[in-house]
Amino acid sequence: MSSDPLVIFTPSGKRGNFPVGTPILTAARQLGVDLDSVCGGRGICSKCQITPSYGEFPKHGVTVSEDALSDWNAVEQRYDDKRGLTKGRRLGCQATVQGDVVIDVPAESQVHKQVVRKRAEVRDITLNSTVQLAYVEVEEPDMHKPSGDLERLITALKASTGFAEIEIDTHLLRPLQPILRKGGWKVTAALHQDHKAQTPRIIALWPGYFEGPLYGLAVDLGSTTIAGHLCNLATGEVVASSGLMNPQIRFGEDLMSRVSYAMMNKGGDLEMTEAVREGLNQLVIDIAKDAEVDPAHILDAVFVMNPVMHHLFLGIDPFELGQAPFALATSDALSLAASELGLTIAPGTRAYLLPCIAGHVGADAAGVALSEAPDKSEDLALVVDVGTNAEILLGDKNGVLACSSPTGPAFEGAQISAGQRAAPGAIERVEIDPATKEPRFRVIGCELWSDEEGFATAVADTGITGICGSGIIEVIAEMRIAGIVDASGLIGSAEQTGSARCFLDGRTNSYTLWEGDADQKPITVTNGDIRAIQMAKAALYSGARLLMDKRGVTEVDRVVLAGAFGAHISAKHAMVLGMIPDCPLEKVTSAGNAAGTGARIALLNKDARNSIETLVRKIEKIETAVEPRFQEHFVNASALPNSADPFPILREVVTLPEVSFNTGGGEGASGGRRRRRRG
């Protein structure tokens, strides 16, 4: 049995015997304990703070005396005077083993820290960044021992980090010598080690000691909007978020329009590639400015997107994605320099693109799978990422299926007569009295309802400007509940509904939601608006129903609505429209921008990149375009909520009037079955 003192680390529980005089940092590294250090044990960075515990520890079978560690030294005193050291803390690189000791590694000293997400249902993120800092002192050049500055830098880094081999980005060869001399042969290197690469690379250098922080960018590159989150790689904190409209919208609102543009216009794909890269570079400028961060400190970036955006971002013609069998040029995850993607962040910034699942199920769906982990669910979960192109996952521990549905931009306010983006002044919540057919609503930026005192004053600055996506869902569902719209999607006349708010608008009727004022026109809901939502929701429901068919089930245990829009959808109203399968309302939850969350997980934890690449290979992909039952489900799902599926759970909590306005006359008929469509 070793006579050397026993060192026990908590919370890991790792232990080992070490000779007297061994630095605690050295013991931690030899045992694989998660204790941070940038400066290589020089007492500069303070990352290796530890807390020794003294007294009796029956659980560990040791007694720790007050002299178990070496005395407080001058380096620790200097740091305490300069920056302050929490009482009871020591620097792991300075405190040495003198006897049996129990050492606690506080959370802020751990490399792989746990970041508890606000949403309890999502797994915590373990911090394990691809980028780490290392401060070293490089041997100065000597005529008697000739060697290059780079070779001596790498020798010093190997000794400090323990890596057997280290490479360097070629862009650093030119500034290398000036940096070394400016720092007096003391430099800080940023080392990037991908989840698959054994050999780390130097991607940035600073003269002297640089302690960061360093940042990473998680981006959800959507068809309509681009959303980015700037994260501190050391803490996981989101320091800034920013978004902008995808500049490609001018080439087409939906994905197939953009594929068509590329087909019909020589070089059109490259135009769209340039447009989206310009947009991303603007996003970097905006988000760095918001956070007051130097873009040179943004050294990692992760991207999720649908397959068409994936190809256009990479500069690949999406032609093959416009026709069966919808072949991807590549579906694997990609790790490359951000500069190869035309991004002007920092010369050494790396970019990681999550894998695509299938021809129309992209890296954004992989991001959702990483965030929501349906493969780890005990119950059968349907995860729907609602957007211009909806990605749908159905699964549990027994397996996961995936598909996409071309919902179009209607859910985001496009193709809606009074539709607009979610911005101050947009109607987002609606209630309609079933008896009087009178509406009340709330707009973004105001907590008051339209029938409450002070509403007009509260919205004076923004005005009432239109209806956003969640608002159009609620108003159509409320119109259905109030008997203003029938199951086929037709708005009744004033005589049929008993409301003067319904008026003849061309060949069909419309409903006045807001009468307008001197400055703004009335806001109405037209039959064309309802048709656009019917088509979008039918595509969404049909995709989900198709996956359920493949799984051999007629119901799911729970539904997760993902996407920035999904976060604001009312579960009841979504079910009244038949957007999602029948399910207890309390089992319908929101996951926010789950694709973006998946990107953030992959950014902050490189091991998660291996996990999602493994999971994607196991997911069963269903191509809706070639499935014969998709069209059947689509026709049934065009009704509100559905002409074939009865929705018994919904009907227990919501009464849907049995009205039919497709007679073409002024009388209201009930129970009508004809489905003659009207434009």
XYZ file of C-alpha atoms in Angstrom:
679
model
C 0.000 0.000 0.000
C 1.353 3.412 -0.967
C 2.649 5.603 1.830
C 2.095 8.700 -0.293
C -0.742 11.011 0.806
C -4.215 10.280 -0.533
C -5.858 13.040 -2.580
C -9.636 12.836 -3.068
C -11.484 15.147 -5.450
C -15.146 16.062 -5.185
C -17.681 16.081 -6.743
C -16.062 13.570 -9.137
C -14.983 11.181 -6.371
C -11.671 10.482 -8.142
C -8.752 9.655 -5.857
C -5.125 8.719 -5.947
C -1.847 8.720 -3.963
C 0.716 11.382 -4.758
C 4.177 12.230 -3.410
C 4.504 15.138 -0.995
C 5.061 18.323 -2.980
C 2.850 17.393 -5.934
C 0.804 20.415 -7.105
C -2.946 19.829 -6.838
C -3.310 20.792 -10.528
C -0.850 18.040 -11.484
C -2.728 15.477 -9.382
C -6.002 16.539 -10.992
C -4.608 16.159 -14.486
C -3.142 12.738 -13.779
C -6.485 11.532 -12.411
C -8.508 13.127 -15.222
C -10.265 15.486 -12.850
C -12.130 18.336 -14.521
C -9.980 21.273 -13.293
C -9.446 24.209 -15.630
C -6.148 25.981 -16.336
C -4.981 28.263 -19.110
C -1.612 29.475 -17.854
C 0.018 26.075 -17.415
C 0.436 26.389 -13.653
C 2.031 29.831 -13.467
C -0.543 31.333 -11.113
C -1.735 33.868 -13.678
C -5.139 32.736 -14.896
C -6.747 31.676 -11.568
C -8.889 29.136 -13.457
C -7.668 26.304 -11.203
C -9.188 27.545 -7.940
C -9.952 24.742 -5.502
C -11.400 24.490 -1.989
C -9.640 22.134 0.470
C -11.784 20.539 3.175
C -10.442 19.745 6.645
C -11.538 17.416 9.449
C -12.983 13.912 9.678
C -14.366 12.261 6.534
C -15.694 8.800 7.449
C -17.220 8.437 4.001
C -13.754 8.680 2.456
C -11.934 7.036 5.334
C -9.549 9.960 5.879
C -8.780 12.687 8.381
C -7.533 15.898 6.841
C -5.283 18.078 8.992
C -4.843 21.844 8.643
C -1.366 21.330 7.165
C -2.533 18.925 4.431
C -1.572 21.533 1.819
C 1.497 23.724 1.507
C 1.368 27.194 3.009
C -0.228 30.137 1.254
C 2.491 31.526 -1.006
C 3.495 34.808 -2.629
C 1.879 33.991 -5.977
C -1.484 33.386 -4.307
C -1.074 36.541 -2.216
C -0.306 38.570 -5.340
C -3.409 37.255 -7.075
C -5.545 37.856 -3.981
C -4.296 41.442 -3.724
C -4.881 42.094 -7.402
C -8.181 40.341 -8.107
C -9.400 38.821 -4.886
C -9.672 35.140 -3.986
C -12.783 33.769 -2.288
C -12.094 32.952 1.355
C -11.012 29.334 1.725
C -9.979 29.010 -1.915
C -6.479 28.093 -3.085
C -4.836 28.023 -6.506
C -4.474 24.406 -7.596
C -1.209 25.152 -9.403
C 0.376 26.607 -6.236
C -0.992 24.471 -3.404
C 0.967 21.220 -3.077
C 0.149 17.942 -1.358
C 1.528 17.590 2.176
C -0.885 15.015 3.593
C -4.195 13.255 2.978
C -6.605 15.827 1.624
C -10.106 16.222 0.230
C -10.319 18.798 -2.576
C -13.548 20.279 -3.915
C -13.489 21.597 -7.470
C -16.080 24.409 -7.616
C -18.328 24.659 -10.660
C -16.575 27.752 -12.021
C -13.246 25.878 -12.036
C -14.571 22.977 -14.077
C -13.965 22.886 -17.810
C -17.121 20.870 -18.500
C -19.501 23.002 -16.494
C -23.217 22.298 -16.314
C -25.490 25.023 -17.625
C -29.033 24.501 -16.375
C -31.475 25.549 -19.084
C -34.556 27.572 -18.198
C -36.750 24.869 -19.691
C -36.701 21.933 -17.319
C -37.762 19.427 -19.986
C -34.581 19.985 -21.999
C -31.373 18.313 -20.913
C -28.639 20.390 -19.305
C -25.766 21.423 -21.531
C -22.336 20.146 -20.554
C -19.672 22.651 -21.522
C -16.925 21.048 -23.569
C -15.933 23.596 -26.185
C -13.793 22.876 -29.231
C -11.646 25.892 -28.303
C -9.289 26.225 -25.343
C -6.711 28.808 -24.337
C -3.132 28.026 -23.382
C -0.609 30.559 -22.059
C 3.041 29.598 -22.546
C 6.522 31.022 -22.243
C 8.501 30.256 -25.391
C 12.231 29.687 -25.391
C 13.989 32.569 -27.100
C 16.027 31.959 -30.268
C 19.613 30.894 -29.757
C 22.289 30.883 -32.466
C 23.823 27.812 -30.847
C 20.539 25.886 -30.910
C 18.940 26.906 -34.183
C 15.228 26.233 -34.540
C 12.190 28.109 -35.815
C 9.975 30.261 -33.639
C 6.994 28.088 -34.567
C 8.766 24.892 -33.534
C 9.670 26.373 -30.146
C 6.096 27.627 -29.683
C 4.689 24.179 -30.417
C 7.252 22.580 -28.051
C 6.089 24.892 -25.263
C 2.426 24.184 -26.003
C 2.977 20.431 -26.009
C 4.636 20.651 -22.600
C 1.825 22.821 -21.230
C -1.182 20.987 -22.642
C 0.029 17.401 -22.911
C -0.952 17.121 -26.578
C 1.401 14.895 -28.568
C 1.013 16.900 -31.778
C -0.140 20.450 -32.512
C -0.691 22.137 -35.878
C -1.138 25.790 -36.810
C -3.338 27.688 -39.251
C -1.313 29.110 -42.108
C -2.807 32.579 -41.624
C -0.853 32.824 -38.361
C 2.582 32.247 -39.912
C 2.950 35.875 -40.971
C 2.042 37.521 -37.606
C 3.709 34.781 -35.508
C 7.101 36.427 -35.045
C 5.787 39.942 -34.279
C 3.366 38.471 -31.704
C 6.124 36.488 -29.962
C 8.389 39.512 -29.733
C 5.632 41.883 -28.658
C 4.749 39.524 -25.824
C 8.367 39.113 -24.720
C 8.196 35.426 -25.725
C 5.046 34.965 -23.659
C 1.905 34.259 -25.702
C -1.614 32.898 -25.378
C -2.801 30.473 -28.047
C -6.337 29.449 -28.897
C -6.348 25.747 -29.732
C -9.199 24.204 -31.696
C -9.830 20.479 -31.405
C -12.826 19.174 -33.309
C -14.874 16.242 -32.031
C -13.192 13.942 -34.553
C -9.719 15.444 -34.838
C -6.952 14.035 -32.675
C -4.547 16.874 -33.401
C -5.500 20.370 -32.193
C -4.730 23.460 -34.269
C -3.596 26.908 -33.222
C -6.261 29.222 -34.658
C -5.460 32.493 -32.856
C -2.525 34.043 -30.960
C -2.214 36.962 -28.554
C 0.983 38.514 -27.144
C 1.340 37.982 -23.394
C -1.465 36.668 -21.240
C -4.972 36.761 -22.699
C -7.753 35.264 -20.624
C -10.627 35.786 -23.006
C -13.486 35.408 -22.992
C -13.888 33.635 -26.300
C -17.220 33.346 -28.053
C -19.128 31.075 -30.379
C -22.097 31.666 -32.651
C -25.108 29.334 -32.923
C -27.168 30.088 -36.027
C -30.540 28.828 -37.240
C -30.512 29.683 -40.930
C -34.194 29.615 -41.799
C -35.974 30.151 -45.103
C -37.596 33.353 -43.853
C -35.443 34.480 -40.926
C -31.877 34.009 -39.724
C -31.494 33.830 -35.940
C -28.162 33.866 -34.132
C -27.071 33.469 -30.515
C -23.634 34.625 -29.359
C -22.402 32.434 -26.516
C -19.534 32.736 -24.057
C -17.674 29.465 -24.647
C -16.404 29.343 -21.051
C -19.736 29.856 -19.288
C -22.333 28.925 -21.905
C -24.075 32.256 -21.352
C -25.944 33.723 -24.304
C -24.512 37.251 -24.331
C -26.511 38.492 -27.313
C -29.146 37.331 -29.786
C -29.958 38.856 -33.122
C -31.987 38.088 -36.201
C -32.730 39.364 -39.659
C -34.842 38.485 -42.649
C -33.176 36.017 -44.977
C -32.059 38.154 -47.936
C -32.971 35.277 -50.252
C -36.663 36.117 -49.825
C -36.413 38.369 -52.875
C -35.807 35.212 -54.943
C -38.885 33.437 -53.552
C -40.766 33.139 -50.255
C -40.678 29.348 -50.151
C -37.944 26.835 -50.852
C -39.300 25.476 -54.112
C -39.563 29.011 -55.489
C -35.853 29.411 -54.846
C -35.042 26.063 -56.425
C -37.090 27.151 -59.442
C -35.214 30.460 -59.574
C -31.920 28.564 -59.671
C -33.245 26.305 -62.425
C -34.558 29.122 -64.596
C -31.764 31.648 -64.117
C -28.194 30.730 -64.975
C -26.036 31.497 -61.942
C -29.156 32.036 -59.837
C -27.961 29.613 -57.190
C -24.723 31.567 -56.769
C -26.714 34.804 -56.465
C -28.620 33.258 -53.566
C -25.415 31.926 -52.018
C -23.901 35.397 -52.076
C -27.080 36.916 -50.639
C -27.272 34.584 -47.642
C -23.565 34.921 -46.877
C -23.886 38.704 -46.946
C -26.803 38.377 -44.547
C -24.793 36.199 -42.188
C -21.860 38.596 -42.213
C -24.271 41.398 -41.328
C -25.658 39.254 -38.503
C -22.122 38.850 -37.116
C -21.568 42.619 -37.230
C -24.903 43.301 -35.520
C -24.576 40.687 -32.802
C -20.951 41.599 -31.985
C -21.949 45.252 -31.737
C -24.898 44.449 -29.468
C -22.653 42.437 -27.145
C -19.721 44.880 -27.436
C -17.541 41.939 -28.446
C -14.561 41.988 -30.799
C -15.442 39.693 -33.738
C -11.833 38.430 -33.560
C -12.854 36.678 -30.335
C -15.648 34.699 -32.067
C -13.775 31.506 -32.894
C -16.452 28.844 -33.370
C -19.804 28.760 -35.161
C -22.493 26.104 -35.576
C -25.231 26.194 -38.209
C -28.549 24.413 -38.665
C -30.786 24.799 -41.727
C -33.047 22.933 -44.115
C -31.495 21.061 -47.078
C -32.124 23.767 -49.688
C -30.613 26.437 -47.442
C -27.791 23.996 -46.640
C -26.875 23.638 -50.302
C -27.208 27.323 -51.101
C -25.114 28.267 -48.049
C -22.393 25.865 -49.200
C -22.556 27.141 -52.774
C -24.129 23.939 -54.132
C -26.807 24.109 -56.824
C -30.054 22.769 -55.229
C -31.311 21.488 -58.615
C -31.453 17.826 -57.503
C -33.531 18.753 -54.451
C -36.271 19.987 -56.772
C -37.065 16.569 -58.236
C -37.349 12.966 -57.084
C -35.443 11.241 -55.555
C -34.377 14.564 -53.910
C -30.713 13.617 -53.654
C -28.455 15.643 -51.385
C -24.959 16.461 -52.624
C -23.824 15.606 -49.091
C -25.770 14.805 -45.940
C -22.862 14.381 -43.539
C -21.919 16.927 -40.898
C -19.241 19.320 -42.086
C -16.347 20.883 -40.169
C -14.450 23.588 -41.999
C -13.016 27.078 -41.752
C -15.688 29.774 -41.631
C -13.739 31.667 -44.281
C -14.448 28.816 -46.731
C -18.119 29.774 -46.419
C -17.414 33.405 -47.238
C -17.809 34.451 -43.591
C -15.560 37.273 -42.430
C -15.639 36.655 -38.696
C -12.022 36.013 -37.665
C -9.326 34.332 -39.796
C -9.264 31.233 -37.593
C -12.999 30.856 -36.879
C -14.309 27.343 -37.418
C -17.754 26.373 -38.707
C -19.699 23.184 -38.034
C -22.846 22.235 -39.963
C -25.046 19.594 -38.374
C -25.885 16.629 -40.629
C -28.972 16.557 -42.818
C -31.398 13.691 -42.282
C -32.840 13.358 -45.811
C -33.569 15.260 -49.027
C -36.118 17.521 -47.356
C -35.326 16.877 -43.690
C -32.346 18.999 -42.876
C -29.800 19.972 -40.275
C -32.493 22.033 -38.550
C -34.411 18.809 -37.853
C -31.160 17.307 -36.552
C -30.878 20.313 -34.247
C -34.420 19.709 -32.991
C -33.585 16.035 -32.399
C -30.492 17.032 -30.423
C -32.452 19.522 -28.334
C -35.622 17.522 -27.688
C -34.083 14.012 -27.691
C -37.157 12.020 -28.820
C -34.880 8.964 -28.979
C -34.608 9.126 -25.182
C -38.329 9.607 -24.527
C -40.275 6.972 -22.582
C -43.553 8.055 -24.217
C -44.331 8.553 -27.888
C -43.534 12.169 -28.711
C -44.436 14.125 -31.817
C -42.054 17.053 -32.286
C -43.115 19.617 -34.876
C -40.783 22.431 -35.906
C -43.251 24.895 -37.404
C -41.836 27.104 -40.139
C -41.933 27.740 -43.865
C -40.859 24.123 -44.218
C -42.047 22.085 -41.237
C -39.834 19.308 -39.898
C -41.629 16.555 -38.005
C -40.161 13.895 -35.718
C -42.074 11.032 -34.127
C -40.400 8.697 -31.736
C -39.397 7.279 -28.405
C -36.670 4.967 -27.100
C -37.753 2.368 -29.674
C -36.903 4.544 -32.662
C -37.463 7.863 -34.408
C -39.096 8.679 -37.755
C -38.752 11.980 -39.572
C -40.306 13.845 -42.490
C -40.871 17.382 -43.697
C -43.954 19.155 -45.021
C -43.999 22.223 -47.275
C -46.263 24.431 -45.167
C -45.219 27.660 -46.891
C -44.955 31.054 -45.209
C -48.628 31.486 -44.209
C -47.944 30.654 -40.549
C -45.478 33.543 -40.463
C -48.012 36.081 -41.730
C -47.132 35.876 -45.430
C -49.931 35.228 -47.965
C -52.354 36.684 -45.399
C -54.154 39.882 -46.437
C -53.352 41.714 -43.189
C -50.437 39.466 -42.272
C -47.133 40.766 -40.966
C -44.086 39.719 -38.964
C -44.338 39.502 -35.198
C -43.558 43.108 -34.274
C -45.050 45.770 -31.983
C -48.550 46.599 -33.151
C -49.316 43.170 -34.606
C -52.394 41.365 -33.297
C -51.190 38.207 -31.545
C -54.098 37.062 -29.345
C -57.805 36.945 -30.246
C -61.035 35.986 -28.485
C -64.496 36.064 -30.111
C -67.724 35.920 -28.099
C -69.729 32.969 -29.541
C -73.014 34.737 -28.800
C -72.340 38.265 -30.044
C -69.541 37.378 -32.518
C -67.680 40.431 -31.151
C -63.875 40.151 -30.974
C -61.314 41.343 -28.492
C -57.581 41.139 -29.100
C -54.120 41.951 -27.836
C -51.219 43.345 -29.826
C -47.501 42.765 -29.386
C -46.048 45.356 -27.034
C -49.214 45.896 -24.978
C -50.558 43.799 -22.090
C -54.106 45.190 -22.320
C -56.951 43.656 -24.307
C -58.667 45.856 -26.885
C -61.822 46.192 -24.768
C -59.947 47.269 -21.634
C -59.661 50.850 -20.465
C -56.467 52.529 -21.601
C -55.896 50.270 -24.607
C -56.120 53.040 -27.203
C -53.583 55.136 -25.308
C -51.265 52.180 -24.799
C -51.102 51.387 -28.528
C -50.987 54.985 -29.730
C -47.281 54.805 -30.567
C -47.300 51.482 -32.423
C -50.806 51.528 -33.803
C -52.628 48.318 -34.790
C -50.718 47.295 -37.864
C -51.763 43.769 -38.865
C -51.954 40.146 -37.755
C -48.899 38.009 -37.009
C -48.753 34.220 -37.333
C -50.065 33.310 -33.876
C -52.819 35.902 -34.302
C -54.078 34.440 -37.567
C -54.161 30.960 -35.991
C -56.204 32.236 -33.043
C -58.642 34.371 -35.013
C -59.524 31.582 -37.473
C -59.903 29.058 -34.657
C -62.065 31.508 -32.697
C -64.168 32.116 -35.814
C -64.681 28.347 -36.064
C -65.650 28.076 -32.380
C -68.012 31.053 -32.710
C -69.752 29.617 -35.785
C -68.469 32.309 -38.151
C -66.498 29.756 -40.187
C -67.775 26.288 -41.042
C -65.816 23.041 -41.139
C -65.020 23.481 -44.829
C -63.403 26.865 -44.148
C -66.133 29.124 -45.534
C -67.028 32.381 -43.760
C -70.758 32.858 -43.398
C -72.665 35.934 -44.483
C -74.067 38.507 -42.061
C -77.460 36.776 -42.318
C -76.016 33.292 -41.753
C -73.868 34.285 -38.766
C -76.020 37.023 -37.290
C -73.076 39.416 -37.279
C -72.662 42.627 -39.277
C -68.908 42.052 -39.024
C -69.302 39.508 -41.814
C -69.595 41.205 -45.192
C -69.589 40.264 -48.851
C -66.065 40.635 -50.234
C -66.088 39.686 -53.914
C -67.517 36.183 -54.331
C -66.996 35.212 -50.670
C -67.395 36.787 -47.254
C -64.840 38.380 -44.940
C -64.853 39.194 -41.219
C -63.892 42.550 -39.713
C -61.561 42.015 -36.782
C -60.833 45.718 -36.241
C -62.735 48.644 -37.727
C -59.656 50.810 -38.203
C -59.318 54.505 -37.427
C -58.401 57.774 -39.094
C -54.832 56.643 -39.635
C -55.183 52.956 -40.465
C -57.445 50.774 -42.555
C -59.671 48.096 -41.035
C -58.115 44.688 -40.407
C -60.156 41.870 -41.864
C -59.916 38.107 -42.259
C -60.768 36.959 -45.776
C -61.693 33.569 -47.144
C -58.381 33.664 -48.994
C -56.591 33.985 -45.642
C -58.436 30.934 -44.350
C -57.576 28.960 -47.487
C -53.879 29.780 -47.064
C -53.942 28.574 -43.455
C -55.942 25.473 -44.428
C -53.326 24.485 -46.997
C -50.468 25.089 -44.561
C -52.026 23.249 -41.655
C -53.174 20.371 -43.876
C -49.582 19.844 -45.019
C -48.409 19.914 -41.411
C -51.048 17.495 -40.129
C -50.624 15.136 -43.078
C -46.920 14.785 -42.417
C -47.573 13.957 -38.767
C -50.349 11.526 -39.667
C -48.107 9.790 -42.190
C -45.466 9.172 -39.521
C -48.152 7.816 -37.210
C -49.247 5.412 -39.975
C -45.672 4.218 -40.384
C -45.425 3.685 -36.652
C -48.781 1.893 -36.598
C -50.469 4.243 -34.107
C -53.565 6.443 -34.196
C -52.584 8.740 -31.336
C -49.482 10.161 -29.661
C -48.693 10.650 -25.988
C -47.499 14.231 -26.284
C -46.827 16.973 -28.822
C -43.933 19.423 -28.767
C -44.278 22.590 -30.844
C -40.879 23.934 -31.808
C -39.745 26.948 -33.792
C -39.903 30.630 -32.901
C -43.499 30.648 -34.161
C -44.333 27.381 -32.389
C -43.457 29.014 -29.075
C -46.414 31.386 -29.399
C -49.087 29.028 -30.709
C -52.056 28.303 -28.459
C -52.419 24.516 -28.187
C -56.217 24.749 -28.130
C -56.425 26.924 -31.223
C -53.896 24.815 -33.104
C -56.005 21.734 -32.410
C -59.260 23.442 -33.386
C -57.704 24.132 -36.769
C -56.421 20.548 -36.929
C -52.751 21.549 -37.191
C -51.717 18.771 -34.828
C -53.200 15.369 -33.906
C -55.798 15.040 -31.176
C -54.077 14.986 -27.779
C -54.778 16.197 -24.220
C -54.087 19.944 -24.270
C -51.857 19.692 -21.213
C -49.650 17.314 -23.199
C -48.970 19.960 -25.846
C -45.898 21.998 -24.939
C -43.640 24.543 -26.566
C -39.904 24.104 -27.065
C -39.152 27.542 -28.469
C -36.506 27.588 -31.183
C -35.418 23.980 -30.662
C -33.314 23.927 -33.830
C -31.383 26.929 -32.523
C -31.082 25.265 -29.135
C -29.633 22.179 -30.834
C -27.110 24.411 -32.573
C -26.189 25.908 -29.205
C -25.746 22.475 -27.633
C -23.438 21.430 -30.477
C -21.534 24.702 -30.113
C -20.929 24.354 -26.390
C -20.334 20.601 -26.226
C -18.305 18.966 -28.964
C -19.323 15.504 -27.724
C -22.913 16.384 -28.698
C -21.713 16.532 -32.311
C -20.818 12.853 -32.174
C -24.188 12.124 -30.555
C -26.275 13.803 -33.248
C -24.225 12.311 -36.080
C -24.864 8.854 -34.601
C -28.592 9.522 -34.060
C -29.158 10.861 -37.589
C -27.873 7.590 -39.046
C -30.527 5.734 -37.028
C -33.531 7.943 -37.842
C -35.946 6.454 -40.393
C -36.658 9.013 -43.105
C -40.070 9.238 -44.768
C -40.413 11.183 -48.026
C -43.921 12.642 -48.063
C -43.795 13.502 -51.774
C -43.807 9.850 -52.821
C -46.140 8.483 -50.132
C -49.595 7.766 -51.647
C -51.459 8.289 -48.355
C -50.091 11.812 -47.928
C -52.589 13.203 -50.427
C -55.453 11.343 -48.764
C -54.509 12.771 -45.373
C -54.084 16.217 -46.938
C -57.632 16.249 -48.352
C -59.084 15.148 -45.003
C -56.964 17.677 -43.113
C -58.204 20.574 -45.229
C -61.345 20.636 -43.082
C -61.440 22.382 -39.683
C -60.303 20.378 -37.803
C -60.565 17.274 -40.033
C -63.156 15.489 -42.162
C -62.015 11.961 -41.267
C -60.306 12.043 -37.862
C -62.919 12.769 -35.152
C -60.730 14.588 -32.539
C -62.697 13.231 -29.531
C -60.331 14.673 -26.901
C -60.664 18.169 -28.370
C -64.456 17.910 -28.534
C -64.559 17.198 -24.795
C -63.226 20.687 -24.095
C -64.392 22.701 -27.120
C -67.809 22.818 -28.776
C -67.592 23.249 -32.543
C -70.889 24.425 -34.093
C -72.339 22.162 -36.789
C -72.828 24.884 -39.382
C -72.366 24.843 -43.159
C -72.178 27.916 -45.370
C -71.512 26.192 -48.690
C -75.105 26.446 -49.927
C -74.250 29.677 -51.711
C -77.409 31.369 -50.421
C -78.182 33.570 -47.514
C -79.583 30.897 -45.221
C -77.516 28.976 -42.744
C -77.702 25.236 -43.121
C -76.491 22.866 -40.469
C -74.890 19.517 -40.884
C -74.208 20.038 -44.601
C -71.784 17.575 -46.117
C -71.024 19.097 -49.522
C -67.467 20.355 -49.855
C -67.662 22.534 -52.946
C -64.630 24.817 -52.714
C -64.973 28.516 -53.241
C -62.008 30.765 -53.974
